[in-house]
Tab-separated table of C-alpha atoms in Angstrom:
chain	number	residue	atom	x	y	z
A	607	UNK	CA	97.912	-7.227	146.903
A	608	UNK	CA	96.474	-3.865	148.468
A	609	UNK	CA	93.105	-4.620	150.720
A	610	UNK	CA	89.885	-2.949	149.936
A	611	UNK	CA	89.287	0.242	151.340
A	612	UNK	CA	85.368	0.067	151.908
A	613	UNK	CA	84.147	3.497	151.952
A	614	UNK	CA	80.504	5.282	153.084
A	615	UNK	CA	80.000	8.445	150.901
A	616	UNK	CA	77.925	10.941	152.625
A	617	UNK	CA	76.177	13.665	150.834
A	618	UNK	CA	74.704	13.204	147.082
A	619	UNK	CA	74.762	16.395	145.512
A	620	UNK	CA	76.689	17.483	142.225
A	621	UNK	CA	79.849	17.643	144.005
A	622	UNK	CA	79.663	13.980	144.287
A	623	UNK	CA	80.532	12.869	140.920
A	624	UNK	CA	83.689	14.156	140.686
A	625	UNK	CA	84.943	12.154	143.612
A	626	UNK	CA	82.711	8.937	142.291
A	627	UNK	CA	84.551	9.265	138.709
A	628	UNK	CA	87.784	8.546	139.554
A	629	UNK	CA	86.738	6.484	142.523
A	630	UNK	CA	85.217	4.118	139.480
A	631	UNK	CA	88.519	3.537	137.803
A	632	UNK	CA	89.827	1.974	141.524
A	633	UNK	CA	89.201	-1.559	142.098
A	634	UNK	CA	90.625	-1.263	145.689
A	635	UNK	CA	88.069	1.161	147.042
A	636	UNK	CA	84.321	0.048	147.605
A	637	UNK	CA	82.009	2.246	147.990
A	638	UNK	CA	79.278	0.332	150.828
A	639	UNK	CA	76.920	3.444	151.364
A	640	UNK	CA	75.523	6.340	150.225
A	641	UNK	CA	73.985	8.515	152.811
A	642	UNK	CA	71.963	12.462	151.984
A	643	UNK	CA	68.807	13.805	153.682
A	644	UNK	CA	67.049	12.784	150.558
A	645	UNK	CA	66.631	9.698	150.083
A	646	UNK	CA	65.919	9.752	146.378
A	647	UNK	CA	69.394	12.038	145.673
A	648	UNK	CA	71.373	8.870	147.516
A	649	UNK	CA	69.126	6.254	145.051
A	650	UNK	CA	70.128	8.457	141.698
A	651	UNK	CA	73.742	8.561	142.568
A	652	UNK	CA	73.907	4.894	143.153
A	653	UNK	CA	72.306	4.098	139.843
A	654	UNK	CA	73.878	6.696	137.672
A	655	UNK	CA	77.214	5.136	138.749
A	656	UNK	CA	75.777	1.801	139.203
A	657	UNK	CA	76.907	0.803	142.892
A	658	UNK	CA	74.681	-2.084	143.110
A	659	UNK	CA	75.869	-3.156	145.931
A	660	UNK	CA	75.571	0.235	147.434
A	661	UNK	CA	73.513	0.688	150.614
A	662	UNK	CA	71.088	3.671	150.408
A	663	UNK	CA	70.017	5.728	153.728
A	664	UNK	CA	69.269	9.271	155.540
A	665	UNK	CA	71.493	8.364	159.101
A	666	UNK	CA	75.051	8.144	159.018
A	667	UNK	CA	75.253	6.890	162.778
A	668	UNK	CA	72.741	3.783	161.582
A	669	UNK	CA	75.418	2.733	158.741
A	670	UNK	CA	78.494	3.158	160.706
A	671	UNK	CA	77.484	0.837	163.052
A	672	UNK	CA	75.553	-1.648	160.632
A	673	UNK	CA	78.555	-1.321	157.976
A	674	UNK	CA	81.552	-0.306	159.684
A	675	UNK	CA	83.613	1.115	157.086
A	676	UNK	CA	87.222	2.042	157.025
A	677	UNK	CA	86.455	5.329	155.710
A	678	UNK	CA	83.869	8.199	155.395
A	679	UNK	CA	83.969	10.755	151.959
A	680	UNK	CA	82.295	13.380	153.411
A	681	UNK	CA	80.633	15.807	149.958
A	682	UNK	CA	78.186	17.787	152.567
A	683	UNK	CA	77.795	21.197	152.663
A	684	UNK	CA	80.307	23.439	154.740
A	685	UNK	CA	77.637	24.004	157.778
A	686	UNK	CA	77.716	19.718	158.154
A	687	UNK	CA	81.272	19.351	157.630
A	688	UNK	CA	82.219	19.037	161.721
A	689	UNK	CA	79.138	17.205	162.969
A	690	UNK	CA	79.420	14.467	159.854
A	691	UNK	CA	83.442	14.144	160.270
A	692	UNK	CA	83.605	14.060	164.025
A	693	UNK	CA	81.018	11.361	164.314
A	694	UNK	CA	82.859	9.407	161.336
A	695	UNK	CA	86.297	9.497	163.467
A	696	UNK	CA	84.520	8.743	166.996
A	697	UNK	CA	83.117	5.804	165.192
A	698	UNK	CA	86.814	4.678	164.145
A	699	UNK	CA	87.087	5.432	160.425
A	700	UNK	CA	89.292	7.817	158.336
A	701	UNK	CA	87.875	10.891	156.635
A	702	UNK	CA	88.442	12.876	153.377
A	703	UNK	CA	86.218	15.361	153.260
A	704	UNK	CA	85.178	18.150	150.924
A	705	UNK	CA	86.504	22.318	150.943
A	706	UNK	CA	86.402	24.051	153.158
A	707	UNK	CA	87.792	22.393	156.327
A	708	UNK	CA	84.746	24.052	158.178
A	709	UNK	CA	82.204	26.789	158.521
A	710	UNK	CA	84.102	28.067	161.639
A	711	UNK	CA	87.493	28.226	163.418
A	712	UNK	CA	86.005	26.625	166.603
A	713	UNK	CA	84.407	23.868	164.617
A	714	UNK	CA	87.896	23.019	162.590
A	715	UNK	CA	89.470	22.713	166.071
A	716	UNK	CA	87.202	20.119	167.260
A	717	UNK	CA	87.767	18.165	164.330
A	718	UNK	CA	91.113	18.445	164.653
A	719	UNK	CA	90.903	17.027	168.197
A	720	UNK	CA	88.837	14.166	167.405
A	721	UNK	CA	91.358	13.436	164.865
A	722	UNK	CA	94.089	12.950	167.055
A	723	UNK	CA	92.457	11.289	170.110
A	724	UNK	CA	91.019	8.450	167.535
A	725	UNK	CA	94.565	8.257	165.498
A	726	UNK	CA	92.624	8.718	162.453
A	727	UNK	CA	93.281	10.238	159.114
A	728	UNK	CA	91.650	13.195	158.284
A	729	UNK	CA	92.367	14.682	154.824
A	730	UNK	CA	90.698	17.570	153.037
A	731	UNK	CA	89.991	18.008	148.919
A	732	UNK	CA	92.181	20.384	148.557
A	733	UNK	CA	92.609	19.281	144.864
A	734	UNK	CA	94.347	21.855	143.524
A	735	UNK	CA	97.686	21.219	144.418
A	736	UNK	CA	97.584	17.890	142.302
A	737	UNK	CA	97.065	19.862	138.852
A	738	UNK	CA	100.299	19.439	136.752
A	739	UNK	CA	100.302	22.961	135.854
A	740	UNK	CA	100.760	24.767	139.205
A	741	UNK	CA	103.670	21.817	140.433
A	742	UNK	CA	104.960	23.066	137.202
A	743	UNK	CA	104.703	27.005	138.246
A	744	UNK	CA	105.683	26.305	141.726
A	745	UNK	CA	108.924	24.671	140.737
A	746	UNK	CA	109.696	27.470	138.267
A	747	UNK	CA	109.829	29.491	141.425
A	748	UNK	CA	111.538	27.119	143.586
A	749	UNK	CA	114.390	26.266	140.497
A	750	UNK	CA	115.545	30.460	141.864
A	751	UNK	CA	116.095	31.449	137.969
A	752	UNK	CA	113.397	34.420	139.322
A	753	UNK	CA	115.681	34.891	142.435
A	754	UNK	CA	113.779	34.919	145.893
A	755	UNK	CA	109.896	35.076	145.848
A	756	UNK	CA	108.287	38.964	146.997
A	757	UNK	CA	105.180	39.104	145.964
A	758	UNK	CA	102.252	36.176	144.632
A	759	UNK	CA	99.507	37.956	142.883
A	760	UNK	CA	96.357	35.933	142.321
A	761	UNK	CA	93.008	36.707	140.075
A	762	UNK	CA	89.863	34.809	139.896
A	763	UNK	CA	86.877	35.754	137.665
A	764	UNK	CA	83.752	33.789	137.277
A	765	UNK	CA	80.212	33.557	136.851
A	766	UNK	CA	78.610	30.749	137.964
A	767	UNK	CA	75.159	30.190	138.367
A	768	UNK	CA	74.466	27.352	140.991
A	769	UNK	CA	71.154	28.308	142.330
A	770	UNK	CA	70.736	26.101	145.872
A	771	UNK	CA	72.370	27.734	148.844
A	772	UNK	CA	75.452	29.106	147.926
A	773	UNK	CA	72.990	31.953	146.626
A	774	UNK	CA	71.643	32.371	150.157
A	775	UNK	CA	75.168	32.271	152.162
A	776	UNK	CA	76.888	34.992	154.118
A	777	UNK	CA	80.351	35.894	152.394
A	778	UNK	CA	80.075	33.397	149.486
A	779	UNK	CA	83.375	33.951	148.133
A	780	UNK	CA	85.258	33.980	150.802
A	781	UNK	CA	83.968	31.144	152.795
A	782	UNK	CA	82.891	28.734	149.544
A	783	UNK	CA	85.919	28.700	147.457
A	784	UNK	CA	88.685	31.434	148.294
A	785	UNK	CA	89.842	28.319	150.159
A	786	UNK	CA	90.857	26.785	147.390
A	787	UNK	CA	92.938	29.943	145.969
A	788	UNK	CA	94.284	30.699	149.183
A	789	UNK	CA	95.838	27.165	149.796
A	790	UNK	CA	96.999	27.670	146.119
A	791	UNK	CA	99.517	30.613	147.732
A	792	UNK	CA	100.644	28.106	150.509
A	793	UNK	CA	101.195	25.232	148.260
A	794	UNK	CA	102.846	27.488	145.535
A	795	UNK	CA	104.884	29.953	148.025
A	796	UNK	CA	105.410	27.600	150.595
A	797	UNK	CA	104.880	30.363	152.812
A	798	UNK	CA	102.233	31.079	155.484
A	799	UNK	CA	100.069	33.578	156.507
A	800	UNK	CA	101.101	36.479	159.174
A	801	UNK	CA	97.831	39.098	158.382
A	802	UNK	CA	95.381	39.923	155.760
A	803	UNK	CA	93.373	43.225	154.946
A	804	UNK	CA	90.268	42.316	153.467
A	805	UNK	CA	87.181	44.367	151.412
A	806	UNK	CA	84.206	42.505	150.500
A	807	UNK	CA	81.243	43.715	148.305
A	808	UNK	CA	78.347	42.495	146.625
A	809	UNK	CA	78.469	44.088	143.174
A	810	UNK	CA	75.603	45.860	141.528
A	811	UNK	CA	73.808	42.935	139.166
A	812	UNK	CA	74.768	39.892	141.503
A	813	UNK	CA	72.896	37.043	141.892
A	814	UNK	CA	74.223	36.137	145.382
A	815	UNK	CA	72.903	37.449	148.774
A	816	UNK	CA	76.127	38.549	149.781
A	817	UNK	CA	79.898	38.820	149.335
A	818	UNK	CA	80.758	38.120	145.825
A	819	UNK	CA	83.943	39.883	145.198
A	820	UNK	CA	86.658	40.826	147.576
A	821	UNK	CA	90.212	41.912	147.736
A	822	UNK	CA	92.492	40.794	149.898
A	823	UNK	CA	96.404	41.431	151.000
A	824	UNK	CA	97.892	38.715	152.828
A	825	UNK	CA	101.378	39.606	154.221
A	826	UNK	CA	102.826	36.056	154.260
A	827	UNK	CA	106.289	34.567	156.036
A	828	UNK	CA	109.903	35.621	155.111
A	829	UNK	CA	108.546	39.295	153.742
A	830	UNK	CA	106.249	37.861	150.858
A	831	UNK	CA	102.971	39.464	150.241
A	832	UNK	CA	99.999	37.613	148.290
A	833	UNK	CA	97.178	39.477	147.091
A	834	UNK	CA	93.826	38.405	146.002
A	835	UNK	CA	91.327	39.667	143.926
A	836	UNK	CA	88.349	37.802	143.160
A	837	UNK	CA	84.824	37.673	142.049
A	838	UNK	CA	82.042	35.049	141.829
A	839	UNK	CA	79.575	36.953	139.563
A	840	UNK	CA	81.486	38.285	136.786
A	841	UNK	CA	79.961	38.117	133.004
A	842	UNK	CA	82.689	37.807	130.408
A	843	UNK	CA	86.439	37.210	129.775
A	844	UNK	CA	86.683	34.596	132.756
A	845	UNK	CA	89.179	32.759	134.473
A	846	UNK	CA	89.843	29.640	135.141
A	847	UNK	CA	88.547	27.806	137.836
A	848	UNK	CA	92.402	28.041	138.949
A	849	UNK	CA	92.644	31.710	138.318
A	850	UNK	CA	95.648	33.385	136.811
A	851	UNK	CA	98.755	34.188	138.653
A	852	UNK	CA	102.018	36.307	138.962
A	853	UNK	CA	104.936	35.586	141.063
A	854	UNK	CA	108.215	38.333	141.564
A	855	UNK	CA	111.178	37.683	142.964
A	856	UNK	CA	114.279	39.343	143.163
A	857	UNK	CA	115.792	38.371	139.520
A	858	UNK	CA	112.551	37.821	137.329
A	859	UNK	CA	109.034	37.042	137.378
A	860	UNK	CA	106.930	34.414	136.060
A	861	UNK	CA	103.083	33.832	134.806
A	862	UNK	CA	100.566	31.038	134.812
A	863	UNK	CA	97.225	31.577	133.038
A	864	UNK	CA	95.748	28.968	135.017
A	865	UNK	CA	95.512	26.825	131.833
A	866	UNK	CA	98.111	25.473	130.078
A	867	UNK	CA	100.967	28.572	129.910
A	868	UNK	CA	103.531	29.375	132.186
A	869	UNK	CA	106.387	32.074	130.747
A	870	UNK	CA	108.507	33.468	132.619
A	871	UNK	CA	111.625	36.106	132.423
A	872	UNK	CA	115.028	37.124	134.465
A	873	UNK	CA	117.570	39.718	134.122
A	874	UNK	CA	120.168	39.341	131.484
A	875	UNK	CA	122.045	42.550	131.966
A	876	UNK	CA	121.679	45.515	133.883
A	877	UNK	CA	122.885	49.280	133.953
A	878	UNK	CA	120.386	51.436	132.171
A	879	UNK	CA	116.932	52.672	132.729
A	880	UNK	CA	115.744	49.372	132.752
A	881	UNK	CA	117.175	46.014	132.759
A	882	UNK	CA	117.723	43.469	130.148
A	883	UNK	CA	115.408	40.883	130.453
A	884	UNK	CA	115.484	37.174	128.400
A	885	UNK	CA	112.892	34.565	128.116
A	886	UNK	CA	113.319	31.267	130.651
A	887	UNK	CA	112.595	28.184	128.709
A	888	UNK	CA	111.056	26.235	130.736
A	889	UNK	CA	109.136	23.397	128.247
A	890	UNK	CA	109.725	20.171	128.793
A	891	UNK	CA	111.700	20.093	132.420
A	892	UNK	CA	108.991	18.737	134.199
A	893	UNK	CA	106.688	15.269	133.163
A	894	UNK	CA	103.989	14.847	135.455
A	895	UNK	CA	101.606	13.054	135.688
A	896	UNK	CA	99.184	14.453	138.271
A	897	UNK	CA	95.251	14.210	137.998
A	898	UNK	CA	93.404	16.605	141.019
A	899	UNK	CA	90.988	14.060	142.510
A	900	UNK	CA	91.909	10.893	141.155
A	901	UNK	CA	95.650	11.326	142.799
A	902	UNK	CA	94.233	12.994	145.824
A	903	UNK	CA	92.212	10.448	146.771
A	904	UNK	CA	94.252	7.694	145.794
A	905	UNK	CA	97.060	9.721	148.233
A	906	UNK	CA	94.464	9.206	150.857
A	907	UNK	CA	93.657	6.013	150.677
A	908	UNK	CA	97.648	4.932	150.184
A	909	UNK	CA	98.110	6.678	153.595
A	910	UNK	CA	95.921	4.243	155.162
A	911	UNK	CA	97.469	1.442	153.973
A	912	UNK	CA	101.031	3.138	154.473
A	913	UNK	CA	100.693	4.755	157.386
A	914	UNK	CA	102.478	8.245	155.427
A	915	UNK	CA	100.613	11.474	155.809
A	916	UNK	CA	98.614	13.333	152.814
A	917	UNK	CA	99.542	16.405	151.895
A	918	UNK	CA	95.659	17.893	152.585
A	919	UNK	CA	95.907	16.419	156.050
A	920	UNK	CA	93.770	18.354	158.301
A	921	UNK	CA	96.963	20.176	160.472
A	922	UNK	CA	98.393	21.623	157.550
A	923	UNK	CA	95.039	22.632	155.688
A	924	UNK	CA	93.261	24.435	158.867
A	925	UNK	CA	96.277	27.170	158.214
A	926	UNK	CA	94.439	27.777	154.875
A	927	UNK	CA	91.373	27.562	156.685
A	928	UNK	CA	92.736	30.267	158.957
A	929	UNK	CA	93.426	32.530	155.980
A	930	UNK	CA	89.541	32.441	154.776
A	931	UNK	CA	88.099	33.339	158.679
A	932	UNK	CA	90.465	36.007	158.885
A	933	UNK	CA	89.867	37.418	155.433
A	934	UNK	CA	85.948	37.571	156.669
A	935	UNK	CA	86.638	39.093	160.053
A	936	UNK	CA	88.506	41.739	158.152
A	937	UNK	CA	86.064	42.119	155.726
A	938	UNK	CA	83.683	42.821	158.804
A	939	UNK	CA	85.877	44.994	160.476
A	940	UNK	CA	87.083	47.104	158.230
A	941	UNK	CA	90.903	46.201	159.610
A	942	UNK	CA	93.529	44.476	159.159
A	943	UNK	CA	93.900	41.312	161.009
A	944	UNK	CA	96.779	39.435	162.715
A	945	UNK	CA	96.917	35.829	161.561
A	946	UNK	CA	97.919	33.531	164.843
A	947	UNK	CA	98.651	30.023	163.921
């Protein structure tokens, strides 16, 4: 019989419910505390998913010590992400914490420190890779019935209107959720990131202070190039949260809408103008059974009890992380930047 993981979420905004869904369907991991600036936002949480036995406060150093939980979920805001995990592993617990890693390079290091001197977990929601479409794209790839991967092209178009301060923040795009699209390209290339040319622009109409579209051209390991284009204010014909994607290799290509289709074609004869290309079916080769956070976090808390490492750990994620602060410093610059792991 598994023990209980007892858990202290901190920070009660709207991101919080999709970690306390799935969390509700676990009877191994109870949640002790709810910490947020405001008061009232920790009391609504714990009665909309009726944590009765939920402690409610503003300081996360007070319910450490009074609680002294195994683990901290950390759903702050990017700018609180260090101070709130580095005090959670100094005080001996775990942490899984939201996107991105960190507001800053030097901030992400210190984390990672404080990770290793406490011998503590530290995962990130990167939740992504646990969707059962992209393992399904990603192994289409990997299978080499395209031949060997040259170029990942990824598009993301949407409009979302969050209000709160995401409207207010420097390079909103970039630093709020290319993460996730950019650790998409890792998980799906297995390939990391060398340099990336980056133009950022606020387009006429946008509701955001700053930043929300930019290209970008990564120029990845073993010759592969990813390229980015993405938006945050777009009206119409959207993407999916996932985006839609387009990988070439040597012998064929393949698609993903970021939904629920994936085609994909290689060469079935060659010697004219163009080759002959055929249709790769791919249906029903894969049965997954993936589910984003649910089988992230339940990833996370196995680790604990087995001692393996999650995928999101915090060593392998700060490379995505790397990706985004480079991507803004080129955006800045105007030049392409070298990518130094």
């Amino acid at each position: 019989m598994k023990r209980t993981l007892k858990v202290i979420v901190v920070g009660c905004g709207s991101i919080t419910s999709a970690w306390l869904e799935p969390i509700s369907h676990f009877d191994d991991i109870e949640v002790m505390g709810l910490v947020d600036l405001n008061i009232n936002s920790a009391e609504k949480v714990k009665n909309e998913f009726k944590l009765v036995g939920a402690v409610t406060g503003t300081s996360l150093g007070e319910m450490l010590k009074n609680l002294r939980p195994d683990a901290v979920f950390d759903c702050t805001v990017p700018t609180a992400h260090a101070s709130v995990t580095i005090e959670a592993l100094n005080a001996g617990c775990h942490v899984l914490g939201e996107k991105p890693m960190s507001d800053s390079m030097e901030s992400a290091r210190k984390m990672l420190v404080a990770a290793r001197d406490n011998n503590k977990i530290y995962a990130i929601i990167q939740n992504r890779r646990y969707l059962d479409k992209i393992i399904e794209f990603k192994n289409v790839i990997e299978s080499g019935k395209i031949g060997d991967l040259t170029t990942l092209n990824a598009d993301f178009y949407l409009g979302p209107h969050f209000g709160g301060f995401r409207d207010k923040m420097e390079h909103v795009l970039l630093l709020d959720m290319a993460i996730h699209t950019f650790d998409q390209a890792r998980f799906i290339s297995r390939k990391d990131p060398l340099s990336v040319y980056c133009h950022e622009w606020n387009p006429m109409g946008s509701w955001y202070k700053n930043g929300a579209s930019a290209v970008a051209v990564f120029e990845m390991t073993d010759n592969v190039v990813f390229t980015y284009r993405g938006s945050w204010c777009v009206e119409g014909l959207n993407t999916s949260w996932e985006g839609v994607w387009h990988a070439q290799g040597t012998k064929g290509s393949t698609d993903w809408d970021g939904s629920d289709k994936i085609t994909a074609q290689n060469i079935k004869g060659s010697g004219g103008f163009f080759n002959e290309w055929e249709d790769l079916d791919i249906r029903g080769e894969i049965e997954l059974k993936s589910g984003a956070h649910a089988t992230l976090i339940r990833e996370f808390a196995n680790s604990i009890e087995s001692g393996k490492t999650p995928q999101t750990i915090c060593t392998d994620n700060i490379k995505s992380l790397t990706m985004v602060h480079a991507a803004v410093e080129s955006a800045e610059s105007g030049k392409k930047v070298k990518i130094n792991m």
